[in-house]
XYZ file of C-alpha atoms in Angstrom:
732
model
C 20.099 -51.330 49.955
C 17.859 -52.211 47.942
C 15.956 -55.667 49.270
C 13.078 -54.770 51.216
C 13.892 -53.954 54.884
C 10.950 -55.240 57.057
C 9.493 -58.540 58.066
C 5.700 -57.357 58.711
C 3.574 -57.454 55.724
C 0.485 -56.260 55.238
C -1.112 -58.356 52.577
C -4.833 -57.439 52.226
C -7.211 -59.244 49.530
C -10.762 -57.904 48.882
C -11.615 -61.009 46.510
C -14.499 -62.408 47.014
C -13.563 -66.428 44.845
C -10.825 -67.866 42.537
C -12.899 -69.905 39.427
C -10.856 -72.013 38.323
C -11.184 -72.590 34.480
C -9.538 -74.592 32.094
C -6.159 -73.040 33.853
C -7.381 -69.720 33.610
C -8.036 -68.176 37.012
C -10.509 -65.154 37.465
C -10.299 -62.852 40.523
C -13.524 -61.207 41.025
C -13.271 -58.519 43.105
C -16.131 -56.984 45.605
C -17.548 -55.807 43.172
C -18.265 -57.882 40.542
C -21.542 -59.456 39.322
C -21.333 -62.957 36.864
C -22.350 -63.015 34.075
C -24.562 -65.709 32.228
C -23.761 -64.287 29.308
C -19.959 -63.961 28.442
C -18.824 -60.045 27.610
C -17.004 -60.102 23.931
C -12.910 -60.097 24.572
C -9.897 -57.854 23.252
C -6.717 -59.213 22.238
C -3.783 -56.426 22.687
C -0.108 -56.789 22.815
C -0.016 -54.264 25.656
C -3.533 -53.134 28.242
C -2.521 -50.316 30.260
C -5.243 -49.541 33.146
C -5.124 -46.297 34.261
C -5.162 -43.177 32.474
C -2.868 -41.412 34.995
C -0.542 -39.383 34.069
C 1.644 -42.682 34.287
C -1.301 -44.407 31.928
C -0.767 -41.721 29.841
C 3.534 -41.980 29.595
C 3.280 -46.376 29.800
C 0.565 -45.963 26.033
C 2.678 -43.596 24.659
C 6.074 -46.046 25.131
C 4.563 -48.511 24.419
C 2.522 -47.243 20.701
C 6.068 -45.563 20.095
C 7.515 -48.980 19.507
C 4.681 -50.478 16.709
C 2.665 -52.635 19.047
C -1.453 -52.568 19.858
C -2.402 -50.955 22.532
C -4.819 -50.335 24.493
C -5.515 -47.271 27.380
C -8.765 -48.086 29.662
C -9.482 -45.215 31.393
C -12.499 -44.432 34.505
C -13.369 -41.034 34.009
C -13.473 -38.874 30.478
C -10.488 -36.552 30.836
C -6.459 -38.778 30.464
C -3.740 -37.683 32.050
C -5.034 -38.212 36.066
C -4.388 -35.766 38.169
C -2.340 -33.647 35.892
C -5.655 -33.070 34.227
C -8.179 -33.238 37.385
C -6.231 -30.358 39.678
C -2.940 -30.539 39.483
C -1.873 -27.567 37.538
C 1.401 -27.244 37.526
C 4.645 -29.450 37.067
C 5.991 -31.142 40.303
C 10.074 -30.772 39.802
C 12.822 -28.126 40.943
C 14.603 -28.471 38.114
C 13.896 -28.488 33.767
C 17.179 -30.374 33.597
C 15.637 -33.436 34.897
C 12.680 -33.629 32.839
C 12.344 -35.822 29.733
C 10.386 -38.184 27.678
C 6.466 -37.321 27.193
C 6.182 -35.163 30.309
C 8.184 -32.938 28.766
C 6.477 -32.973 25.492
C 3.351 -32.504 27.459
C 5.140 -28.853 28.638
C 6.322 -27.737 25.601
C 2.865 -28.660 23.768
C 1.584 -26.229 26.861
C 4.542 -23.428 26.145
C 3.148 -23.294 22.703
C -0.665 -23.712 23.332
C -0.279 -19.955 25.709
C 2.344 -18.548 23.164
C -0.260 -18.186 20.847
C -2.170 -15.795 23.665
C -0.415 -12.848 23.714
C -2.800 -10.905 26.151
C -2.097 -14.142 28.115
C 1.454 -14.213 28.059
C 1.811 -10.359 29.525
C 0.150 -11.374 32.623
C 1.964 -11.852 35.541
C 2.035 -14.639 35.930
C 3.658 -15.777 32.767
C 6.131 -12.820 33.696
C 7.246 -14.473 36.861
C 10.545 -15.698 36.879
C 11.648 -17.642 40.312
C 15.167 -18.242 41.945
C 16.743 -20.898 44.033
C 16.585 -20.818 47.631
C 17.852 -24.307 47.600
C 21.314 -24.889 49.989
C 22.454 -26.157 46.174
C 22.021 -22.942 44.445
C 20.742 -24.722 41.754
C 16.950 -26.739 42.727
C 14.183 -24.827 42.302
C 10.593 -25.321 41.820
C 10.203 -26.007 38.010
C 7.354 -24.558 37.046
C 6.795 -20.958 35.694
C 4.051 -20.206 33.177
C 6.549 -19.403 31.186
C 7.977 -21.770 30.154
C 5.015 -24.624 30.265
C 4.936 -25.086 33.883
C 1.294 -24.872 34.515
C -1.982 -25.241 32.731
C -6.098 -25.405 32.951
C -7.351 -28.718 33.599
C -8.660 -29.129 30.619
C -6.281 -27.864 28.110
C -4.008 -30.757 29.278
C -6.325 -33.238 28.537
C -7.145 -31.563 25.115
C -3.431 -32.358 25.425
C -2.133 -35.596 26.260
C -5.718 -36.587 23.903
C -3.747 -35.204 20.635
C -0.703 -36.588 21.763
C -2.551 -39.716 21.729
C -4.577 -39.263 19.011
C -0.738 -39.894 16.825
C -0.955 -43.056 17.123
C -3.074 -45.255 15.229
C -2.229 -48.704 17.022
C -3.102 -47.026 20.529
C -6.912 -47.497 22.215
C -8.548 -45.849 24.454
C -11.886 -46.354 26.538
C -13.271 -43.568 28.795
C -15.537 -44.080 32.169
C -14.710 -48.058 31.721
C -13.574 -49.421 35.046
C -11.440 -52.760 35.790
C -13.296 -55.573 37.774
C -10.749 -57.962 38.098
C -8.476 -60.033 36.618
C -7.763 -63.566 34.512
C -4.638 -65.490 35.677
C -3.029 -68.240 33.947
C -0.563 -69.612 36.812
C 1.314 -66.769 37.589
C 1.225 -64.574 35.104
C -1.935 -62.121 35.098
C -3.558 -62.222 31.161
C -5.714 -59.732 30.886
C -8.691 -57.508 32.964
C -12.140 -57.482 32.973
C -13.898 -54.060 32.409
C -17.447 -53.077 32.374
C -19.212 -49.565 32.550
C -22.453 -47.874 34.682
C -24.977 -48.852 32.144
C -23.057 -52.350 32.085
C -21.447 -53.066 28.967
C -18.475 -55.123 30.342
C -15.481 -56.104 28.135
C -12.491 -59.013 28.698
C -9.216 -57.271 27.623
C -6.057 -60.343 26.993
C -2.449 -58.351 26.722
C 0.377 -59.698 26.708
C 1.175 -57.794 29.157
C -0.470 -55.847 32.461
C 0.753 -52.030 32.990
C -1.669 -51.068 36.247
C -1.330 -47.974 35.721
C -3.566 -46.741 38.532
C -2.731 -45.023 41.970
C -4.313 -48.210 44.410
C -2.338 -50.776 42.226
C -5.791 -52.235 42.303
C -4.796 -54.585 39.481
C -1.719 -56.090 41.523
C -3.099 -56.648 44.247
C -6.335 -58.720 42.577
C -3.746 -60.312 40.775
C -2.118 -61.550 44.340
C 1.067 -58.910 44.231
C 2.229 -58.693 48.007
C 2.021 -54.721 49.092
C 2.050 -52.426 51.622
C -0.157 -49.481 53.327
C 0.999 -47.836 55.586
C 4.742 -45.952 57.011
C 7.462 -48.511 58.292
C 9.532 -47.458 61.043
C 12.626 -45.586 61.599
C 15.057 -47.313 61.245
C 19.294 -46.076 59.738
C 17.924 -46.071 56.634
C 15.103 -44.263 56.870
C 14.702 -41.456 59.600
C 12.335 -39.077 58.542
C 9.355 -42.306 58.508
C 7.152 -43.117 61.395
C 5.389 -41.409 63.400
C 7.171 -37.761 63.250
C 6.163 -34.227 63.857
C 8.062 -31.257 61.712
C 8.371 -27.537 61.668
C 9.423 -27.265 58.012
C 10.033 -23.138 58.575
C 13.534 -24.208 60.616
C 13.676 -28.112 59.205
C 13.093 -29.515 63.560
C 12.286 -32.780 64.126
C 9.892 -32.031 66.909
C 9.243 -33.630 70.336
C 6.356 -37.111 70.168
C 8.608 -38.303 66.849
C 8.826 -41.670 67.609
C 9.136 -43.004 64.536
C 6.184 -45.938 65.039
C 4.917 -47.275 61.875
C 1.569 -47.497 61.048
C -1.165 -47.777 58.965
C -1.684 -44.420 58.289
C -2.319 -43.147 54.581
C -1.471 -38.958 53.962
C -3.973 -36.426 53.094
C -6.101 -36.764 49.994
C -8.557 -33.926 48.866
C -11.093 -32.452 44.987
C -8.314 -30.211 44.322
C -10.825 -27.216 43.085
C -9.793 -25.749 39.733
C -11.372 -21.552 40.438
C -11.615 -18.637 38.748
C -11.154 -15.217 39.674
C -14.852 -12.946 38.681
C -14.607 -10.000 38.149
C -17.286 -7.400 39.811
C -19.184 -6.917 35.774
C -19.362 -10.876 36.186
C -21.632 -11.310 39.149
C -22.675 -13.620 41.736
C -23.970 -16.268 40.218
C -20.057 -17.806 40.508
C -20.867 -17.479 44.576
C -22.168 -20.973 45.804
C -26.360 -20.059 47.647
C -26.072 -23.094 50.012
C -23.326 -24.846 51.807
C -22.775 -28.451 51.218
C -23.845 -31.511 53.077
C -21.822 -31.773 56.350
C -20.442 -28.203 56.141
C -19.220 -26.918 60.098
C -17.339 -23.558 59.299
C -15.404 -24.364 62.365
C -12.940 -27.014 60.498
C -11.838 -23.719 58.002
C -10.869 -21.641 60.558
C -7.505 -22.276 61.211
C -6.661 -22.136 56.909
C -5.379 -20.325 54.862
C -5.674 -19.853 50.808
C -2.786 -17.481 49.595
C -3.561 -19.059 45.901
C -6.852 -16.916 46.133
C -5.083 -13.878 46.279
C -3.348 -13.832 42.493
C -4.585 -16.577 40.159
C -1.199 -19.673 39.893
C -3.138 -20.566 36.432
C -3.429 -19.103 33.342
C -6.769 -17.465 32.568
C -7.128 -15.702 35.851
C -7.417 -19.429 37.856
C -5.679 -21.099 40.876
C -6.027 -24.844 42.148
C -6.699 -25.572 45.651
C -4.359 -27.432 47.214
C -4.464 -26.207 50.957
C -3.288 -28.527 53.608
C -3.631 -28.824 56.381
C -6.755 -27.632 57.041
C -8.341 -26.665 53.630
C -9.930 -28.269 50.958
C -8.232 -31.899 51.695
C -9.748 -33.948 54.350
C -7.097 -37.118 56.641
C -8.185 -40.409 58.398
C -11.506 -39.923 56.251
C -9.398 -41.948 52.990
C -7.675 -44.371 55.223
C -10.485 -47.204 53.905
C -9.241 -46.071 50.478
C -6.994 -48.809 49.152
C -8.568 -51.737 50.167
C -12.904 -50.510 49.195
C -13.913 -51.354 45.936
C -15.498 -49.154 43.695
C -19.053 -48.218 45.280
C -17.324 -47.721 48.455
C -14.585 -45.057 46.793
C -17.701 -42.806 45.186
C -19.042 -42.088 48.270
C -15.547 -41.526 49.603
C -15.530 -38.989 46.673
C -18.913 -37.370 47.734
C -17.264 -37.181 51.296
C -13.908 -34.976 50.291
C -15.967 -33.795 47.208
C -18.620 -32.080 49.932
C -15.415 -31.358 52.047
C -13.760 -28.595 49.662
C -17.673 -27.456 48.465
C -17.288 -26.065 51.959
C -13.914 -24.464 52.036
C -14.863 -23.142 48.763
C -18.291 -21.663 50.432
C -16.215 -20.734 54.221
C -13.760 -18.501 51.716
C -16.745 -16.721 49.934
C -19.034 -16.340 53.115
C -16.747 -16.100 55.535
C -13.946 -14.771 54.557
C -15.628 -12.589 51.893
C -13.474 -14.192 48.939
C -16.562 -13.446 46.756
C -14.200 -12.722 43.616
C -13.382 -16.547 43.804
C -15.642 -19.479 42.259
C -15.479 -23.056 40.878
C -14.308 -22.012 36.630
C -16.924 -22.814 34.477
C -14.983 -23.910 31.945
C -13.849 -26.805 33.488
C -15.700 -30.021 34.503
C -18.161 -29.175 32.452
C -20.049 -32.157 32.821
C -19.298 -32.816 36.532
C -20.322 -29.565 38.360
C -17.113 -28.142 37.415
C -15.410 -30.185 39.893
C -12.746 -33.142 39.582
C -13.902 -36.525 38.573
C -11.159 -38.078 41.543
C -9.623 -37.231 43.973
C -6.218 -36.959 45.051
C -5.183 -40.047 46.253
C -1.398 -39.173 46.955
C -0.300 -42.682 48.000
C -2.664 -45.805 48.566
C -1.029 -49.333 48.325
C 2.222 -49.671 47.765
C 3.813 -53.434 45.459
C 6.347 -55.116 46.759
C 9.032 -55.186 43.952
C 12.137 -56.275 42.937
C 13.362 -53.607 44.122
C 12.326 -51.502 47.211
C 13.511 -48.134 46.952
C 14.303 -46.076 50.166
C 14.828 -42.527 51.901
C 18.078 -43.875 51.006
C 18.022 -43.684 47.696
C 16.426 -39.689 47.144
C 18.046 -38.106 50.109
C 22.000 -38.065 49.315
C 23.318 -37.985 52.390
C 21.682 -40.744 54.350
C 24.624 -42.800 52.434
C 26.492 -40.435 51.735
C 28.206 -36.468 51.414
C 27.568 -34.850 48.726
C 24.127 -33.808 45.911
C 24.657 -37.206 44.516
C 23.050 -40.346 45.450
C 23.320 -43.858 45.558
C 23.872 -45.264 41.384
C 20.682 -46.919 40.070
C 22.903 -48.600 36.761
C 19.098 -49.670 36.059
C 17.505 -46.430 35.898
C 14.790 -46.156 34.170
C 13.587 -42.124 35.107
C 14.787 -39.180 36.836
C 12.473 -37.653 39.258
C 14.083 -34.164 41.523
C 11.427 -33.268 44.401
C 11.613 -33.069 47.816
C 10.242 -35.765 50.380
C 6.915 -34.256 50.774
C 4.414 -36.136 53.496
C 1.519 -34.810 54.206
C -0.279 -35.270 58.075
C -2.047 -38.586 58.546
C -4.011 -36.998 61.340
C -6.257 -34.018 61.533
C -4.101 -30.781 62.159
C -6.140 -30.098 66.153
C -3.561 -28.492 68.079
C -2.714 -25.250 66.959
C -0.294 -24.587 69.426
C 2.303 -26.292 67.598
C 3.390 -24.653 64.770
C 3.932 -28.149 62.330
C 1.663 -28.495 59.887
C 0.064 -31.999 62.104
C 1.593 -35.259 62.178
C 3.213 -37.029 59.057
C 4.256 -34.126 57.588
C 7.573 -33.010 56.445
C 9.176 -31.200 53.421
C 12.387 -32.095 53.270
C 13.502 -29.464 51.194
C 17.206 -28.972 51.165
C 18.069 -32.450 52.018
C 16.766 -33.802 48.505
C 18.820 -33.687 44.901
C 17.566 -35.098 41.478
C 17.437 -39.626 42.295
C 17.277 -42.259 39.797
C 14.333 -44.770 39.685
C 15.581 -48.623 39.324
C 13.600 -51.273 36.399
C 12.690 -53.703 39.761
C 10.887 -51.095 41.805
C 7.916 -51.872 39.082
C 8.383 -55.059 38.445
C 5.931 -56.971 40.862
C 7.491 -59.842 42.843
C 5.654 -63.377 42.176
C 3.383 -62.298 39.909
C 4.494 -62.065 35.909
C 2.776 -60.468 32.665
C 2.577 -57.248 35.129
C 4.135 -53.450 35.327
C 3.171 -51.723 37.995
C 4.422 -47.014 37.297
C 2.274 -46.176 39.274
C 1.930 -47.724 43.076
C 5.577 -48.759 42.266
C 7.420 -50.746 45.336
C 9.048 -47.979 47.701
C 8.849 -47.288 50.895
C 6.385 -44.684 52.160
C 9.479 -41.525 53.012
C 10.751 -43.036 49.278
C 6.989 -43.218 47.670
C 6.193 -38.903 49.335
C 9.227 -37.708 47.264
C 8.540 -40.484 43.683
C 4.813 -39.414 43.525
C 5.284 -36.609 41.441
C 3.521 -36.766 37.524
C 6.778 -35.883 35.878
C 8.518 -38.466 37.111
C 5.284 -40.791 37.137
C 4.603 -40.155 33.211
C 8.233 -41.433 32.132
C 8.294 -43.960 35.124
C 4.648 -45.452 33.273
C 6.692 -44.419 29.389
C 9.217 -46.927 30.708
C 7.303 -49.502 31.839
C 4.854 -49.194 27.860
C 9.015 -49.604 26.178
C 9.385 -53.184 28.469
C 5.810 -54.158 27.738
C 6.903 -53.212 23.918
C 10.027 -55.400 24.244
C 8.219 -58.451 25.403
C 5.578 -58.186 23.106
C 8.021 -58.370 19.848
C 10.720 -60.265 21.235
C 8.852 -62.697 23.626
C 10.711 -62.296 26.668
C 8.658 -62.029 29.614
C 8.754 -58.670 31.025
C 11.264 -60.078 34.236
C 13.920 -60.559 32.284
C 13.442 -58.353 29.745
C 17.320 -57.210 29.365
C 17.543 -53.639 30.912
C 19.986 -52.595 28.518
C 17.347 -52.552 25.608
C 14.800 -50.826 27.938
C 17.424 -47.879 28.324
C 18.501 -48.059 25.191
C 14.919 -47.863 23.252
C 13.997 -44.856 26.009
C 17.117 -42.718 24.997
C 15.474 -42.969 21.561
C 12.689 -41.118 23.042
C 14.323 -38.436 24.159
C 13.933 -39.531 28.073
C 16.593 -38.875 30.834
C 18.496 -42.028 32.686
C 21.329 -40.118 34.185
C 21.377 -36.787 35.977
C 23.679 -33.754 34.835
C 22.702 -29.925 34.765
C 24.482 -29.393 31.934
C 23.837 -32.533 29.275
C 20.112 -31.999 27.867
C 18.177 -34.002 25.898
C 18.709 -32.109 21.891
C 23.052 -31.943 22.772
C 24.725 -34.113 20.129
C 26.013 -36.271 22.361
C 23.180 -36.807 24.423
C 22.314 -40.886 23.858
C 26.299 -41.631 24.537
C 26.849 -39.414 27.635
C 23.624 -41.477 29.187
C 24.633 -44.703 28.509
C 28.498 -44.452 28.754
C 27.267 -42.887 32.307
C 25.317 -45.910 32.407
C 28.582 -48.586 31.430
C 30.119 -46.507 34.493
C 32.545 -45.162 31.712
C 32.401 -41.852 33.321
C 30.525 -40.077 35.446
C 30.242 -35.832 36.617
C 31.010 -34.101 39.316
C 29.919 -33.901 43.307
C 28.106 -30.346 41.945
C 26.442 -32.989 39.296
C 28.202 -31.688 35.761
C 29.206 -33.063 33.245
C 31.349 -30.139 31.612
C 29.866 -31.840 27.971
C 32.512 -28.930 26.591
C 35.189 -28.967 28.460
C 38.344 -30.692 27.315
C 39.375 -34.441 28.098
C 42.064 -33.974 30.689
C 44.994 -36.506 30.876
C 43.249 -38.008 33.683
C 40.563 -38.004 33.289
C 41.783 -40.197 29.626
C 43.219 -42.187 31.665
C 40.070 -42.924 33.787
C 37.582 -43.526 30.754
C 39.560 -45.969 29.253
C 40.590 -48.665 32.013
C 36.346 -48.024 32.493
C 35.897 -48.393 29.094
C 38.544 -51.141 27.848
C 37.368 -52.929 31.297
C 41.502 -52.941 32.279
C 42.321 -54.782 35.185
C 43.552 -52.182 38.108
C 47.316 -52.375 38.413
C 48.920 -50.054 41.548
C 52.449 -51.464 41.710
C 54.160 -47.885 43.159
C 53.103 -43.950 43.632
C 54.581 -42.751 40.773
C 54.023 -39.212 39.661
C 54.287 -35.883 42.057
C 51.127 -35.156 41.329
C 48.752 -37.753 41.337
C 49.130 -39.168 44.714
C 47.152 -41.341 45.968
C 43.723 -38.925 47.088
C 43.675 -38.041 43.364
C 40.135 -39.808 41.973
C 41.974 -41.126 38.928
C 45.314 -42.077 41.278
C 44.454 -46.154 40.076
C 43.253 -45.219 36.629
C 46.743 -43.460 36.352
C 48.620 -46.267 37.916
C 46.870 -48.726 35.639
C 47.541 -47.342 32.774
C 51.483 -46.665 33.541
C 51.823 -50.769 34.537
C 50.349 -51.260 31.202
C 53.041 -49.464 29.268
C 50.817 -47.455 27.928
C 52.404 -44.475 29.334
C 55.079 -43.758 26.443
C 52.805 -42.361 24.386
C 52.463 -39.300 27.071
C 55.937 -38.848 27.458
C 56.577 -40.820 30.527
C 59.952 -43.258 29.371
C 61.207 -46.149 31.734
C 63.759 -45.810 34.596
C 64.766 -48.929 34.940
C 66.666 -49.279 31.542
C 69.423 -46.366 33.567
C 69.825 -48.819 36.126
C 71.769 -51.026 33.813
C 72.720 -54.125 35.220
C 71.948 -56.050 38.434
C 74.417 -53.954 41.209
C 74.050 -56.311 44.125
C 74.966 -52.927 46.579
C 72.310 -50.843 44.626
C 69.624 -52.883 43.758
C 69.210 -56.040 46.837
C 67.138 -53.327 49.276
C 63.842 -52.932 49.250
C 63.519 -48.901 48.879
C 61.243 -47.861 46.620
C 61.373 -43.764 44.891
C 58.603 -41.967 43.234
C 60.500 -40.315 40.457
C 58.812 -39.678 37.737
C 58.177 -36.165 37.895
C 55.110 -34.783 37.353
C 52.057 -36.266 35.137
C 50.284 -33.001 34.796
C 46.782 -35.186 35.217
C 45.073 -31.482 34.336
C 46.645 -30.644 31.139
C 43.945 -31.457 28.280
C 45.631 -35.065 25.816
C 45.367 -34.343 22.350
C 43.213 -35.927 19.610
C 47.365 -37.751 18.723
C 47.878 -38.840 21.382
C 44.023 -39.963 22.603
C 44.073 -42.501 19.667
C 47.714 -43.626 20.122
C 46.797 -44.645 23.593
C 43.667 -46.310 23.111
C 45.828 -48.068 20.288
C 48.635 -49.396 22.207
C 45.706 -50.444 25.352
C 43.763 -52.784 22.260
C 47.075 -54.179 21.188
C 47.554 -55.512 24.566
C 51.699 -55.977 23.410
C 52.191 -53.414 20.908
C 55.674 -51.641 19.188
C 56.502 -48.514 20.736
C 59.465 -46.895 18.775
C 62.310 -45.444 20.567
C 60.511 -41.976 19.668
C 57.496 -43.047 21.425
C 55.892 -43.433 17.753
C 53.153 -46.377 17.979
C 54.126 -48.999 15.664
C 50.064 -49.478 14.425
C 49.219 -53.243 12.659
C 46.460 -52.940 10.939
C 44.348 -55.084 13.020
C 44.539 -52.162 16.168
C 44.965 -49.023 13.209
C 41.907 -46.614 14.428
C 40.505 -43.722 13.036
C 41.419 -40.222 13.759
C 39.972 -38.763 17.285
C 38.458 -35.625 17.068
C 41.069 -32.776 17.148
C 39.263 -31.016 19.742
C 38.752 -33.320 22.375
C 35.998 -32.593 24.474
C 34.846 -34.869 27.462
C 31.497 -35.377 24.816
C 33.591 -36.114 21.790
C 36.244 -38.460 24.006
C 33.140 -40.177 25.084
C 31.278 -41.183 21.672
C 35.031 -41.783 20.116
C 35.354 -44.688 22.426
C 32.230 -45.522 21.742
C 32.706 -45.880 18.443
C 35.776 -47.831 18.340
C 33.904 -49.779 20.758
C 30.138 -50.667 19.563
C 31.235 -49.835 16.149
C 27.264 -49.277 13.370
C 27.074 -52.512 11.723
C 28.050 -51.200 7.746
C 25.413 -51.307 5.352
C 26.786 -54.449 2.484
C 25.806 -52.809 -1.365
C 23.142 -54.421 -2.774
C 24.201 -57.340 -5.710
C 22.762 -55.465 -8.891
C 19.046 -56.758 -9.670
C 18.874 -58.919 -13.412
C 17.429 -55.242 -14.367
C 21.138 -53.675 -14.034
C 22.722 -56.641 -15.097
C 25.151 -55.968 -17.964
C 23.682 -57.917 -21.396
C 26.135 -60.635 -22.065
C 26.090 -61.989 -26.112
C 23.492 -65.136 -26.880
C 25.642 -67.904 -27.633
């Protein structure tokens, strides 16, 4: 399912040339001007390009492991769009949030909690209720929970988080100009500034955290731009018209692939000004290219009530408003100069919308927040590029990895054993063409928001590992189709994906193992130490005492939750659950010889597991006595036939298993051929004796007990006494 699905490749490179210098290839972008003076060179274990949400996650994830890290960001702020206008958490459950992003969210919460007046505003009093068909998923961005922030506050928090790592160095207002390669391995990046101060950065691993996958593209990684065609795994791919209110696919939908890119925009942070604050915030003249007709069919709902702390709102208006379609199609392969020109186009369009609201709609209380982006005319430093290039990686995610109803019929999506992050957001595509036909209710071709056809999903490691090129990880413009990417591309997910890339890079730096070959289990273990969730459960948070072992056991397939995505960690372990846990954890061969119990039919989820333990003779511990001795010797009249009976009565699969029974079951199964007395008492040898199981044997404590038995921690050896402590002997 995760193989690349399409034969076409839109692999386009804007590269000037390849200069071979003693085996090193320097790849220059079209804006690079070679200098006769060699720039300074700095070496690090990990080089992160792009201070996006994925970039700061990568830098912190790597720095926590003790390796040397440098982060290169082309603006003066940190956190990407989180500090450039996106002022809320794009997520549909607090339960899916984790890692560096959740640390950020709690810091936001603490920041505003100190402001008692702000905490009394309607924004901080508001609570949301789920309208999702599962009754639980809901936009999880309440201000009181740290789900909303001002851009400058986000920047300050990320910078404070980064400052706690002395092994992390950050360069601002510096941009990449090219890559260095040895054969097919990226070894470094060349950078410059607007005032021409180039520096070359060498790294054991380079992390491309740009929205455009610039480093990957320059290095020769194959990539995609645009939309794939509709297919069995992607019913919403290609050209599509969709009405969000009713969830209907409209006439005109063809599913054709094309090079279309969803809309982009400069996302202003506007303030609600009181009449007594005067009119200085009003725009005196329209921006270049202003045409009020462009905004005639717009609506700015956030202009009525603040959606950001301190009486502010973010400006995010589609399909008609501060965003534009089609103008961004050249963006992915554009050079820096061309992107700066496009930035001006998008900035002026957004200013035009604000001018329209102030002058035509009479919303004179709105204006650019004066304490945001002070050195940039109070407007963000970058355009929000939702989607540009998407690399082709070792694994390509599709709609079927996000939409649980493509390959299944519940809220459980395909399981990813190499999971490195959790996402939880609807597939959310914006228009690729302007909305011109207002006779129909859709938002324009390409737009859809599949609010109910979604659940929390996992992102596999292979999606950030590019094909063909080594020494490189790409956690932002990762390997996914357009439809899948429309759900993955949220900042809470990107932060943890970056964190995973940083962890993988740090392991590679310490061990010398290329990032492509790093054991994913080792990455997952470190991510769990950093409190990242890799398997989603509604009821297992990172502060649960057995969080780590539940996550590990779930990744190994020892145990799973219900169809409702609940684990029930504190529920008592049942006999059926014990059978399932032990057959998987001990990797027992399945063995089914009959259906022996009246209450465990073949349709029971633990049928195979219970029968496997029966065939191994282990159920005597639970009082299941063998029946064959009662038959006596061979009697041809009775025993020559082929009939088979299910005459063992009830197993009581839902009854709790006792601590002693669970312990003895494990001893029986680990011993292979144990001695069981007629009374049912197990005779344990010294080699299979186990510590007692917890008296209150819950699902969580049972998993932890099994893990301790199968993965015992090495005993600390008592150090030999030093010469100072040795008793003095008599001199001879």
